[in-house]
Amino acid sequence: VPRLWARADMSVTLAPGAGGELTWRSGSPTCLLLLVKGPDRLGPQEIVDGRDPRPVSRIVRLRRRPRESGIERASREADVERRQALLTFAVVGGGPTGVETAGALAELIRLVIRKDYPQMDLKDVRVLLLESTGHLMESYPDGLRTATFDLLSRKHVEIWLNTRLADYDGERMTLADGRQIPARTLIWTAGVRAADLTDGLGLPQGPSARLIAGSTLQLAGHPEVFLVGDAAYLADKQGKP
């Protein structure tokens, strides 16, 4: 049973009870439980994760990747297929993070890195942005989505809508329709799922294993339990998150 929070005069445990009920105990009758559990990333493991760019080491690694693992190696690669794979950079997820990442990557390659490799024809470089729905920035107004699409297109980002990643082995992407695309760099920005803790509580779950919360972020049937962050799924009156 995971212990979520403890204090010298108080102890709280959370566990699935008989019949899938949520049970918890506290040494204080006035205690409220705040469930704040970090997420797990969705998708294959062989991915440079762009979801959480806060650590400096991750930022540096993401910025160096196109140069050191892509352009530099491609400049010495004689095999045409392997060279193209090294020059293909895929970003999965067309939300704000994916859009920003794809645009910045295209600018980095064509405006900065190309100065270091004047002998290379960077027309072979491909920056792909994969989105499983029919729009980039799905929750944003139509005008902003259209402007985003046009801006990325001018930066030579290839935008693939209604395209879902099924698998990635570190060398090629396998799409849901069976197509395989060689790519040595794939950056995941398509979201996260709630931590495994939510799977074992026997409670109703929304998309990505999040626990369904009410308008006050309280757990249905357990007003003393509040859900915050990636553990919570909150829908509006139209049923949209």
GROMACS .gro file of C-alpha atoms in nm:
model
  241
    1VAL     CA    1   0.000   0.000   0.000
    2PRO     CA    2   0.162   0.328  -0.101
    3ARG     CA    3   0.191   0.586   0.168
    4LEU     CA    4   0.121   0.921   0.008
    5TRP     CA    5   0.177   1.153   0.299
    6ALA     CA    6   0.285   1.126   0.658
    7ARG     CA    7   0.346   1.351   0.957
    8ALA     CA    8   0.449   1.274   1.309
    9ASP     CA    9   0.090   1.300   1.442
   10MET     CA   10  -0.085   1.181   1.128
   11SER     CA   11  -0.065   0.893   0.882
   12VAL     CA   12  -0.252   0.860   0.554
   13THR     CA   13  -0.270   0.548   0.336
   14LEU     CA   14  -0.459   0.495   0.015
   15ALA     CA   15  -0.566   0.157  -0.114
   16PRO     CA   16  -0.840  -0.017  -0.309
   17GLY     CA   17  -1.087  -0.180  -0.073
   18ALA     CA   18  -1.335  -0.463  -0.113
   19GLY     CA   19  -1.548  -0.416  -0.423
   20GLY     CA   20  -1.311  -0.156  -0.563
   21GLU     CA   21  -1.388   0.106  -0.301
   22LEU     CA   22  -1.135   0.367  -0.209
   23THR     CA   23  -1.036   0.350   0.156
   24TRP     CA   24  -0.798   0.568   0.347
   25ARG     CA   25  -0.715   0.628   0.708
   26SER     CA   26  -0.598   0.934   0.887
   27GLY     CA   27  -0.506   1.011   1.245
   28SER     CA   28  -0.701   1.335   1.222
   29PRO     CA   29  -1.078   1.365   1.161
   30THR     CA   30  -1.024   1.702   0.991
   31CYS     CA   31  -0.761   1.584   0.745
   32LEU     CA   32  -0.814   1.628   0.371
   33LEU     CA   33  -0.625   1.415   0.121
   34LEU     CA   34  -0.469   1.597  -0.174
   35LEU     CA   35  -0.369   1.350  -0.446
   36VAL     CA   36  -0.088   1.500  -0.653
   37LYS     CA   37   0.101   1.230  -0.838
   38GLY     CA   38   0.340   1.294  -1.124
   39PRO     CA   39   0.269   1.146  -1.467
   40ASP     CA   40   0.414   0.862  -1.670
   41ARG     CA   41   0.500   0.930  -2.033
   42LEU     CA   42   0.296   0.772  -2.307
   43GLY     CA   43   0.463   0.609  -2.604
   44PRO     CA   44   0.769   0.397  -2.681
   45GLN     CA   45   1.080   0.430  -2.466
   46GLU     CA   46   1.332   0.483  -2.749
   47ILE     CA   47   1.238   0.851  -2.772
   48VAL     CA   48   1.407   1.178  -2.687
   49ASP     CA   49   1.143   1.311  -2.447
   50GLY     CA   50   1.053   1.673  -2.507
   51ARG     CA   51   0.756   1.673  -2.271
   52ASP     CA   52   0.936   1.826  -1.974
   53PRO     CA   53   1.212   2.059  -2.092
   54ARG     CA   54   1.286   2.211  -1.751
   55PRO     CA   55   1.606   2.028  -1.654
   56VAL     CA   56   1.903   2.205  -1.810
   57SER     CA   57   2.067   1.876  -1.908
   58ARG     CA   58   1.762   1.780  -2.114
   59ILE     CA   59   1.755   2.115  -2.289
   60VAL     CA   60   2.122   2.082  -2.381
   61ARG     CA   61   2.071   1.724  -2.500
   62LEU     CA   62   1.776   1.820  -2.721
   63ARG     CA   63   1.967   2.110  -2.873
   64ARG     CA   64   2.279   1.903  -2.943
   65ARG     CA   65   2.092   1.608  -3.088
   66PRO     CA   66   2.032   1.747  -3.442
   67ARG     CA   67   2.395   1.848  -3.479
   68GLU     CA   68   2.577   1.557  -3.315
   69SER     CA   69   2.344   1.264  -3.388
   70GLY     CA   70   2.200   1.391  -3.713
   71ILE     CA   71   2.386   1.641  -3.929
   72GLU     CA   72   2.738   1.549  -3.814
   73ARG     CA   73   2.691   1.176  -3.870
   74ALA     CA   74   2.502   1.231  -4.197
   75SER     CA   75   2.794   1.436  -4.332
   76ARG     CA   76   3.010   1.120  -4.309
   77GLU     CA   77   2.746   0.865  -4.415
   78ALA     CA   78   2.776   0.721  -4.767
   79ASP     CA   79   2.466   0.500  -4.757
   80VAL     CA   80   2.171   0.698  -4.895
   81GLU     CA   81   1.899   0.536  -4.679
   82ARG     CA   82   2.093   0.566  -4.354
   83ARG     CA   83   2.183   0.924  -4.439
   84GLN     CA   84   1.817   1.014  -4.493
   85ALA     CA   85   1.723   0.854  -4.162
   86LEU     CA   86   1.985   1.065  -3.986
   87LEU     CA   87   1.845   1.378  -4.151
   88THR     CA   88   1.483   1.303  -4.056
   89PHE     CA   89   1.365   1.458  -3.730
   90ALA     CA   90   1.017   1.367  -3.612
   91VAL     CA   91   0.810   1.540  -3.345
   92VAL     CA   92   0.504   1.350  -3.222
   93GLY     CA   93   0.221   1.563  -3.087
   94GLY     CA   94   0.068   1.873  -3.243
   95GLY     CA   95  -0.012   2.061  -2.925
   96PRO     CA   96   0.167   2.378  -2.808
   97THR     CA   97   0.486   2.193  -2.706
   98GLY     CA   98   0.508   1.998  -3.032
   99VAL     CA   99   0.440   2.303  -3.246
  100GLU     CA  100   0.705   2.507  -3.068
  101THR     CA  101   0.956   2.221  -3.078
  102ALA     CA  102   0.909   2.154  -3.451
  103GLY     CA  103   0.935   2.524  -3.539
  104ALA     CA  104   1.244   2.578  -3.326
  105LEU     CA  105   1.407   2.264  -3.466
  106ALA     CA  106   1.349   2.378  -3.824
  107GLU     CA  107   1.499   2.718  -3.748
  108LEU     CA  108   1.796   2.567  -3.565
  109ILE     CA  109   1.882   2.342  -3.857
  110ARG     CA  110   1.828   2.582  -4.146
  111LEU     CA  111   1.945   2.909  -3.988
  112VAL     CA  112   2.218   2.802  -3.745
  113ILE     CA  113   2.355   2.455  -3.815
  114ARG     CA  114   2.374   2.506  -4.191
  115LYS     CA  115   2.646   2.769  -4.135
  116ASP     CA  116   2.867   2.499  -3.983
  117TYR     CA  117   2.815   2.260  -4.276
  118PRO     CA  118   2.823   2.479  -4.590
  119GLN     CA  119   2.919   2.179  -4.803
  120MET     CA  120   2.596   1.992  -4.719
  121ASP     CA  121   2.271   2.028  -4.909
  122LEU     CA  122   2.026   2.064  -4.623
  123LYS     CA  123   1.732   2.030  -4.860
  124ASP     CA  124   1.746   1.663  -4.760
  125VAL     CA  125   1.665   1.751  -4.398
  126ARG     CA  126   1.309   1.669  -4.298
  127VAL     CA  127   1.130   1.795  -3.988
  128LEU     CA  128   0.806   1.599  -3.943
  129LEU     CA  129   0.525   1.693  -3.706
  130LEU     CA  130   0.279   1.408  -3.641
  131GLU     CA  131  -0.064   1.477  -3.494
  132SER     CA  132  -0.327   1.208  -3.439
  133THR     CA  133  -0.624   1.444  -3.479
  134GLY     CA  134  -0.728   1.657  -3.774
  135HIS     CA  135  -0.590   1.983  -3.637
  136LEU     CA  136  -0.282   2.128  -3.477
  137MET     CA  137  -0.346   2.298  -3.143
  138GLU     CA  138  -0.678   2.112  -3.116
  139SER     CA  139  -0.820   2.314  -2.825
  140TYR     CA  140  -0.732   2.657  -2.971
  141PRO     CA  141  -0.948   2.889  -3.189
  142ASP     CA  142  -0.966   2.816  -3.563
  143GLY     CA  143  -0.782   3.133  -3.661
  144LEU     CA  144  -0.486   3.053  -3.439
  145ARG     CA  145  -0.473   2.693  -3.562
  146THR     CA  146  -0.469   2.808  -3.925
  147ALA     CA  147  -0.198   3.066  -3.857
  148THR     CA  148   0.011   2.801  -3.678
  149PHE     CA  149  -0.021   2.558  -3.969
  150ASP     CA  150   0.079   2.825  -4.221
  151LEU     CA  151   0.376   2.944  -4.016
  152LEU     CA  152   0.518   2.593  -3.974
  153SER     CA  153   0.467   2.522  -4.343
  154ARG     CA  154   0.672   2.831  -4.431
  155LYS     CA  155   0.946   2.693  -4.208
  156HIS     CA  156   0.941   2.371  -4.417
  157VAL     CA  157   0.794   2.158  -4.140
  158GLU     CA  158   0.602   1.863  -4.286
  159ILE     CA  159   0.273   1.842  -4.097
  160TRP     CA  160   0.106   1.501  -4.092
  161LEU     CA  161  -0.245   1.520  -3.951
  162ASN     CA  162  -0.459   1.217  -3.863
  163THR     CA  163  -0.134   1.025  -3.820
  164ARG     CA  164  -0.078   0.804  -3.518
  165LEU     CA  165   0.255   0.653  -3.411
  166ALA     CA  166   0.226   0.282  -3.338
  167ASP     CA  167   0.587   0.192  -3.261
  168TYR     CA  168   0.944   0.317  -3.274
  169ASP     CA  169   1.260   0.107  -3.247
  170GLY     CA  170   1.518   0.384  -3.248
  171GLU     CA  171   1.571   0.364  -3.623
  172ARG     CA  172   1.229   0.378  -3.787
  173MET     CA  173   0.877   0.485  -3.701
  174THR     CA  174   0.586   0.250  -3.759
  175LEU     CA  175   0.260   0.435  -3.811
  176ALA     CA  176  -0.088   0.304  -3.730
  177ASP     CA  177  -0.157   0.246  -4.101
  178GLY     CA  178   0.151   0.027  -4.133
  179ARG     CA  179   0.383   0.273  -4.302
  180GLN     CA  180   0.743   0.277  -4.183
  181ILE     CA  181   0.948   0.596  -4.187
  182PRO     CA  182   1.325   0.582  -4.120
  183ALA     CA  183   1.413   0.841  -3.858
  184ARG     CA  184   1.695   0.839  -3.607
  185THR     CA  185   1.556   1.121  -3.394
  186LEU     CA  186   1.203   1.126  -3.255
  187ILE     CA  187   1.087   1.377  -2.996
  188TRP     CA  188   0.775   1.290  -2.798
  189THR     CA  189   0.545   1.580  -2.707
  190ALA     CA  190   0.212   1.397  -2.735
  191GLY     CA  191   0.129   1.396  -2.367
  192VAL     CA  192   0.143   1.184  -2.058
  193ARG     CA  193  -0.078   0.945  -1.867
  194ALA     CA  194  -0.150   0.940  -1.498
  195ALA     CA  195   0.091   0.742  -1.282
  196ASP     CA  196   0.030   0.370  -1.230
  197LEU     CA  197  -0.105   0.446  -0.884
  198THR     CA  198  -0.442   0.539  -1.037
  199ASP     CA  199  -0.479   0.198  -1.205
  200GLY     CA  200  -0.501   0.004  -0.881
  201LEU     CA  201  -0.766   0.206  -0.696
  202GLY     CA  202  -1.072   0.062  -0.866
  203LEU     CA  203  -1.207   0.408  -0.946
  204PRO     CA  204  -1.361   0.545  -1.269
  205GLN     CA  205  -1.095   0.672  -1.506
  206GLY     CA  206  -1.099   0.911  -1.798
  207PRO     CA  207  -0.853   0.930  -2.088
  208SER     CA  208  -0.488   0.854  -2.011
  209ALA     CA  209  -0.582   0.677  -1.685
  210ARG     CA  210  -0.673   1.000  -1.509
  211LEU     CA  211  -0.924   0.984  -1.225
  212ILE     CA  212  -1.252   1.162  -1.296
  213ALA     CA  213  -1.291   1.475  -1.085
  214GLY     CA  214  -1.587   1.704  -1.027
  215SER     CA  215  -1.597   2.078  -1.092
  216THR     CA  216  -1.429   2.142  -0.756
  217LEU     CA  217  -1.159   1.880  -0.829
  218GLN     CA  218  -1.305   1.653  -0.563
  219LEU     CA  219  -1.320   1.280  -0.625
  220ALA     CA  220  -1.675   1.156  -0.685
  221GLY     CA  221  -1.806   0.988  -0.371
  222HIS     CA  222  -1.505   1.104  -0.170
  223PRO     CA  223  -1.537   1.481  -0.107
  224GLU     CA  224  -1.241   1.464   0.130
  225VAL     CA  225  -1.009   1.367  -0.160
  226PHE     CA  226  -0.894   1.632  -0.408
  227LEU     CA  227  -0.727   1.557  -0.741
  228VAL     CA  228  -0.463   1.790  -0.883
  229GLY     CA  229  -0.251   1.794  -1.197
  230ASP     CA  230  -0.197   1.486  -1.414
  231ALA     CA  231  -0.397   1.262  -1.181
  232ALA     CA  232  -0.722   1.450  -1.255
  233TYR     CA  233  -0.961   1.441  -1.550
  234LEU     CA  234  -1.207   1.729  -1.554
  235ALA     CA  235  -1.462   1.769  -1.835
  236ASP     CA  236  -1.670   2.074  -1.919
  237LYS     CA  237  -2.046   2.077  -1.988
  238GLN     CA  238  -1.981   1.965  -2.346
  239GLY     CA  239  -1.779   1.670  -2.222
  240LYS     CA  240  -1.448   1.815  -2.339
  241PRO     CA  241  -1.142   1.809  -2.109
   0.00000   0.00000   0.00000
